[in-house]
Coordinates of C-alpha atoms in Angstrom, one line a residue:
M1 CA -19.1 53.0 -132.7
S2 CA -21.1 52.3 -129.6
G3 CA -23.5 54.0 -127.1
W4 CA -24.7 57.5 -128.0
E5 CA -23.1 57.5 -131.4
D6 CA -25.2 54.4 -132.4
V7 CA -28.4 56.2 -131.3
V8 CA -27.4 59.3 -133.3
T9 CA -26.7 57.2 -136.4
T10 CA -30.0 55.4 -136.1
G11 CA -31.8 58.7 -135.8
L12 CA -30.0 60.1 -138.9
I13 CA -30.4 57.0 -141.1
G14 CA -33.9 56.1 -139.9
T15 CA -35.2 53.3 -137.8
D16 CA -36.5 51.5 -140.8
R17 CA -32.9 51.2 -142.2
R18 CA -31.0 50.7 -139.0
P19 CA -32.3 48.9 -135.8
M20 CA -32.0 50.3 -132.4
P21 CA -28.8 49.3 -130.6
D22 CA -29.4 46.9 -127.8
D23 CA -26.1 47.3 -125.8
L24 CA -26.6 50.9 -124.6
P25 CA -25.3 52.1 -121.1
A26 CA -27.6 51.4 -118.2
S27 CA -26.9 54.9 -116.8
W28 CA -29.3 56.4 -119.4
A29 CA -30.8 53.6 -121.5
A30 CA -31.9 51.1 -118.9
D31 CA -35.5 49.7 -118.8
L32 CA -36.5 51.3 -122.2
D33 CA -40.1 50.3 -123.0
Q34 CA -39.7 47.7 -125.7
E35 CA -43.2 48.4 -127.1
L36 CA -42.3 51.9 -128.0
H37 CA -42.3 52.8 -131.7
P38 CA -38.6 52.8 -132.7
A39 CA -38.8 56.6 -133.6
H40 CA -40.3 57.3 -130.2
A41 CA -37.6 55.2 -128.6
V42 CA -34.9 57.3 -130.3
L43 CA -36.4 60.5 -129.0
S44 CA -36.8 59.1 -125.5
L45 CA -33.2 58.0 -125.5
A46 CA -32.1 61.5 -126.6
A47 CA -34.0 63.1 -123.8
R48 CA -32.5 60.6 -121.3
H49 CA -29.0 61.2 -122.6
R50 CA -29.4 65.0 -122.4
A51 CA -30.6 64.8 -118.8
A52 CA -27.8 62.4 -117.8
S53 CA -25.2 64.6 -119.5
R54 CA -26.4 67.8 -117.8
A55 CA -26.6 66.1 -114.4
G56 CA -23.1 64.8 -114.7
N57 CA -21.5 68.1 -115.6
P58 CA -20.1 70.3 -112.8
L59 CA -21.7 73.7 -112.3
R60 CA -20.0 76.7 -113.6
S61 CA -18.1 78.6 -111.0
C62 CA -19.4 82.0 -109.8
P63 CA -18.3 84.5 -107.3
P64 CA -19.9 84.1 -103.8
A65 CA -23.1 86.0 -103.1
P66 CA -22.9 89.2 -101.1
V67 CA -23.4 88.7 -97.4
A68 CA -25.9 90.9 -95.6
P69 CA -24.5 92.8 -92.6
P70 CA -25.8 91.7 -89.2
S71 CA -28.8 93.2 -87.5
Q72 CA -28.0 95.3 -84.5
A73 CA -31.0 97.1 -82.9
P74 CA -33.8 94.9 -81.5
V75 CA -37.0 94.5 -83.4
A76 CA -40.0 96.6 -82.4
S77 CA -42.8 95.0 -80.5
F78 CA -45.7 93.1 -82.1
A79 CA -48.1 95.9 -81.0
A80 CA -45.9 98.5 -82.8
H81 CA -45.9 96.5 -86.0
K82 CA -49.7 96.1 -85.9
I83 CA -49.8 99.9 -86.0
L84 CA -47.3 100.0 -88.8
A85 CA -49.4 97.6 -90.8
R86 CA -52.4 99.9 -90.4
L87 CA -50.4 102.9 -91.4
L88 CA -49.2 101.2 -94.6
S89 CA -52.7 100.2 -95.9
P90 CA -53.3 102.7 -97.2
P91 CA -50.1 104.7 -96.6
H92 CA -50.4 107.6 -94.1
V93 CA -47.0 109.2 -94.7
D94 CA -47.1 111.7 -91.9
L95 CA -47.9 109.0 -89.4
L96 CA -45.3 106.6 -90.9
N97 CA -42.7 109.3 -90.3
L98 CA -43.8 109.5 -86.7
W99 CA -43.7 105.7 -86.4
L100 CA -40.1 105.6 -87.8
A101 CA -39.1 108.5 -85.5
A102 CA -40.6 106.7 -82.5
A103 CA -38.7 103.5 -83.4
V104 CA -35.4 105.3 -83.6
R105 CA -36.0 107.1 -80.3
A106 CA -36.8 103.7 -78.7
G107 CA -33.6 102.1 -80.2
Q108 CA -35.7 99.6 -82.1
R109 CA -36.0 98.7 -85.7
A110 CA -38.7 97.7 -88.2
S111 CA -39.0 94.0 -88.9
A112 CA -37.7 92.8 -92.3
T113 CA -41.3 91.9 -93.2
Y114 CA -42.1 95.6 -93.6
W115 CA -39.0 96.7 -95.5
T116 CA -40.6 96.1 -98.9
P117 CA -43.8 98.0 -98.3
L118 CA -41.9 100.9 -96.6
A119 CA -39.5 101.0 -99.6
M120 CA -42.5 101.0 -102.0
V121 CA -44.0 104.0 -100.2
A122 CA -40.6 105.8 -100.1
A123 CA -40.0 105.2 -103.8
R124 CA -43.2 106.9 -104.8
G125 CA -42.2 110.3 -103.5
V126 CA -40.0 112.2 -101.2
E127 CA -42.4 112.7 -98.3
L128 CA -41.2 109.7 -96.3
D129 CA -38.2 110.7 -94.2
R130 CA -35.1 109.0 -95.7
A131 CA -32.9 109.5 -92.7
A132 CA -35.6 108.0 -90.3
L133 CA -36.2 105.1 -92.7
G134 CA -32.5 104.3 -93.0
T135 CA -32.0 104.3 -89.2
A136 CA -35.2 102.3 -88.5
I137 CA -34.3 99.5 -90.9
G138 CA -30.6 99.6 -90.1
E139 CA -27.6 98.7 -92.2
R140 CA -29.0 95.4 -93.0
G141 CA -32.2 97.0 -94.3
I142 CA -30.3 99.5 -96.5
W143 CA -28.3 96.6 -97.9
F144 CA -31.6 94.9 -98.7
L145 CA -32.7 98.0 -100.7
E146 CA -29.5 98.0 -102.6
Q147 CA -30.1 94.5 -103.9
N148 CA -33.1 95.6 -106.0
P149 CA -32.0 97.6 -109.1
Q150 CA -35.5 99.3 -109.1
W151 CA -34.6 100.9 -105.8
A152 CA -31.1 102.0 -106.7
R153 CA -32.0 105.7 -106.5
L154 CA -33.9 105.2 -103.2
A155 CA -31.1 103.2 -101.7
K156 CA -28.5 105.8 -102.6
A157 CA -30.7 108.5 -101.1
V158 CA -31.2 106.6 -97.9
R159 CA -27.6 105.7 -97.5
S160 CA -26.5 109.3 -98.1
A161 CA -29.1 110.8 -95.8
Q162 CA -27.7 112.4 -92.6
P163 CA -28.0 110.1 -89.6
Y164 CA -31.4 110.6 -88.1
D165 CA -31.4 112.7 -84.9
P166 CA -33.6 110.8 -82.4
S167 CA -34.3 113.8 -80.3
P168 CA -37.8 115.1 -80.7
Q169 CA -37.2 117.9 -83.2
H170 CA -40.8 119.1 -82.8
E171 CA -40.5 119.9 -79.1
V172 CA -39.1 123.3 -79.8
A173 CA -41.6 125.6 -81.6
A174 CA -40.3 127.2 -84.8
I175 CA -42.0 130.5 -83.8
D176 CA -44.0 131.6 -80.8
L177 CA -47.6 131.8 -82.0
A178 CA -50.3 133.8 -80.3
P179 CA -53.7 132.2 -80.5
E180 CA -55.1 135.5 -81.9
A181 CA -52.6 135.3 -84.8
V182 CA -53.6 131.7 -85.6
W183 CA -57.3 132.6 -85.5
A184 CA -56.6 135.4 -88.0
D185 CA -54.5 133.1 -90.2
P186 CA -55.1 129.4 -89.5
E187 CA -52.3 128.3 -91.8
L188 CA -49.8 129.8 -89.3
M189 CA -50.3 126.7 -87.3
M190 CA -48.1 124.8 -89.8
R191 CA -45.1 126.9 -88.8
A192 CA -45.2 126.0 -85.1
G193 CA -43.8 122.9 -83.4
T194 CA -46.0 120.8 -81.3
R195 CA -45.2 122.2 -77.8
W196 CA -48.5 124.1 -78.0
S197 CA -50.1 125.8 -75.1
K198 CA -53.5 124.6 -74.1
E199 CA -54.9 127.9 -75.3
L200 CA -53.3 127.4 -78.8
S201 CA -54.7 123.9 -79.0
S202 CA -58.2 125.2 -78.1
T203 CA -57.9 127.9 -80.7
V204 CA -57.0 125.4 -83.5
L205 CA -60.0 123.2 -82.5
D206 CA -62.3 126.2 -82.4
I207 CA -61.2 127.1 -85.9
I208 CA -62.2 123.6 -87.2
C209 CA -65.5 123.6 -85.3
S210 CA -66.4 127.1 -86.6
G211 CA -66.8 125.7 -90.1
R212 CA -65.0 128.6 -91.6
L213 CA -62.5 126.3 -93.4
Q214 CA -65.4 124.5 -95.2
Q215 CA -63.9 121.9 -97.5
R216 CA -60.4 122.6 -96.2
S217 CA -61.4 121.3 -92.8
V218 CA -60.3 117.7 -93.3
R219 CA -56.9 118.7 -94.8
Y220 CA -56.4 121.1 -91.9
A221 CA -57.4 118.5 -89.4
A222 CA -54.8 116.1 -90.9
A223 CA -52.1 118.6 -90.3
V224 CA -53.3 119.3 -86.8
G225 CA -53.5 115.6 -86.0
V226 CA -49.7 115.1 -86.2
R227 CA -49.0 118.2 -84.2
L228 CA -51.6 118.4 -81.4
P229 CA -50.0 117.5 -78.0
L230 CA -51.3 114.2 -76.8
E231 CA -52.0 115.6 -73.3
H232 CA -54.6 117.9 -74.9
Y233 CA -56.8 115.0 -76.0
E234 CA -59.5 116.0 -73.5
L235 CA -60.0 119.2 -75.6
L236 CA -60.6 117.1 -78.6
R237 CA -63.1 114.9 -76.7
S238 CA -65.0 118.0 -75.7
A239 CA -65.0 119.2 -79.3
L240 CA -66.4 115.9 -80.5
S241 CA -69.1 115.9 -77.9
T242 CA -70.4 119.3 -79.1
P243 CA -73.2 118.8 -81.7
T244 CA -72.5 120.2 -85.2
G245 CA -74.6 120.4 -88.2
L246 CA -71.8 120.6 -90.7
R247 CA -70.7 117.3 -92.2
S248 CA -67.2 118.6 -93.1
V249 CA -66.6 119.7 -89.5
R250 CA -67.7 116.2 -88.2
E251 CA -65.4 114.4 -90.7
A252 CA -62.5 116.7 -89.8
L253 CA -62.9 116.1 -86.1
L254 CA -63.2 112.3 -86.6
S255 CA -60.1 112.2 -88.8
L256 CA -58.2 114.3 -86.2
E257 CA -59.3 112.1 -83.3
R258 CA -58.2 108.9 -85.1
T259 CA -54.8 110.4 -85.9
V260 CA -54.2 111.6 -82.3
W261 CA -55.4 108.2 -80.9
V262 CA -53.0 106.2 -83.2
R263 CA -50.2 108.4 -81.9
M264 CA -51.2 107.5 -78.4
E265 CA -51.2 103.8 -79.3
M266 CA -47.8 104.3 -81.0
Q267 CA -46.3 105.9 -77.9
S268 CA -47.7 103.1 -75.7
A269 CA -46.4 100.4 -78.0
F270 CA -42.8 101.7 -78.0
T271 CA -42.6 102.7 -74.3
G272 CA -44.8 100.0 -72.8
E273 CA -46.8 102.6 -70.8
P274 CA -50.6 102.2 -70.9
I275 CA -52.9 104.8 -72.3
R276 CA -54.3 106.6 -69.4
V277 CA -57.3 108.4 -71.0
D278 CA -60.6 106.9 -72.1
R279 CA -61.6 107.0 -75.7
L280 CA -65.0 108.1 -77.1
E281 CA -67.1 105.4 -78.7
L282 CA -66.0 106.1 -82.3
P283 CA -65.7 103.9 -85.4
Q284 CA -62.4 102.1 -85.5
W285 CA -59.8 103.2 -88.0

């Protein structure tokens, strides 16, 4: 008996009845502290032998890890991703949908850095456009979602979503709305696209400024913000320059202006064209 068997025997019988062997292999018993208590020396040798045994054994074979598909579309600009970061904290789902749509139209994709926060927003509800998300993160991004079991349902929904149509769907109005009809029923605005006439945009802003919506003003302004044509920003500037004594109206107009302005920044970031209008001195969003 030699080597490890001697150490085991010493441990079983006891170091007071059997001395420690002195001819152990150098691979795991070299330079043992001779001043150690014999019982401690046995435990130390056991730990060394275990480490040497595990290090010397070949790893179990396993199937190769899945390989992610290659990225295709170019990554969106740094400026576009700065806007995306703002829209994610806290999440502004309507504007996130606009960002994803703008990225698809520009033939660009979201950086992998933002796949996880986008997936977390999408997993909380159905408001984030699955088709736009899948196209904006690409096949590689969808593969990334599929690797997380907690996102299995989301990944399936994104993969099965129809390919996103990059044409601006909102350019054609769902119905032709007369300003008088919207003034009578402000909620009709929700049924229109965003190719609004200047008169219709003015009417919607007048509704907000009138204060008739009261506490609904901010919610209404949020819906207007993602629809108001960017070329009608001057109408919004005029509305903001008009004094109002109602706090709800002021908050609604400020919220609306911030939404429209971030849409302008988004358009500039994806197209490279500068913003050609001046902004009012307002608190930054």
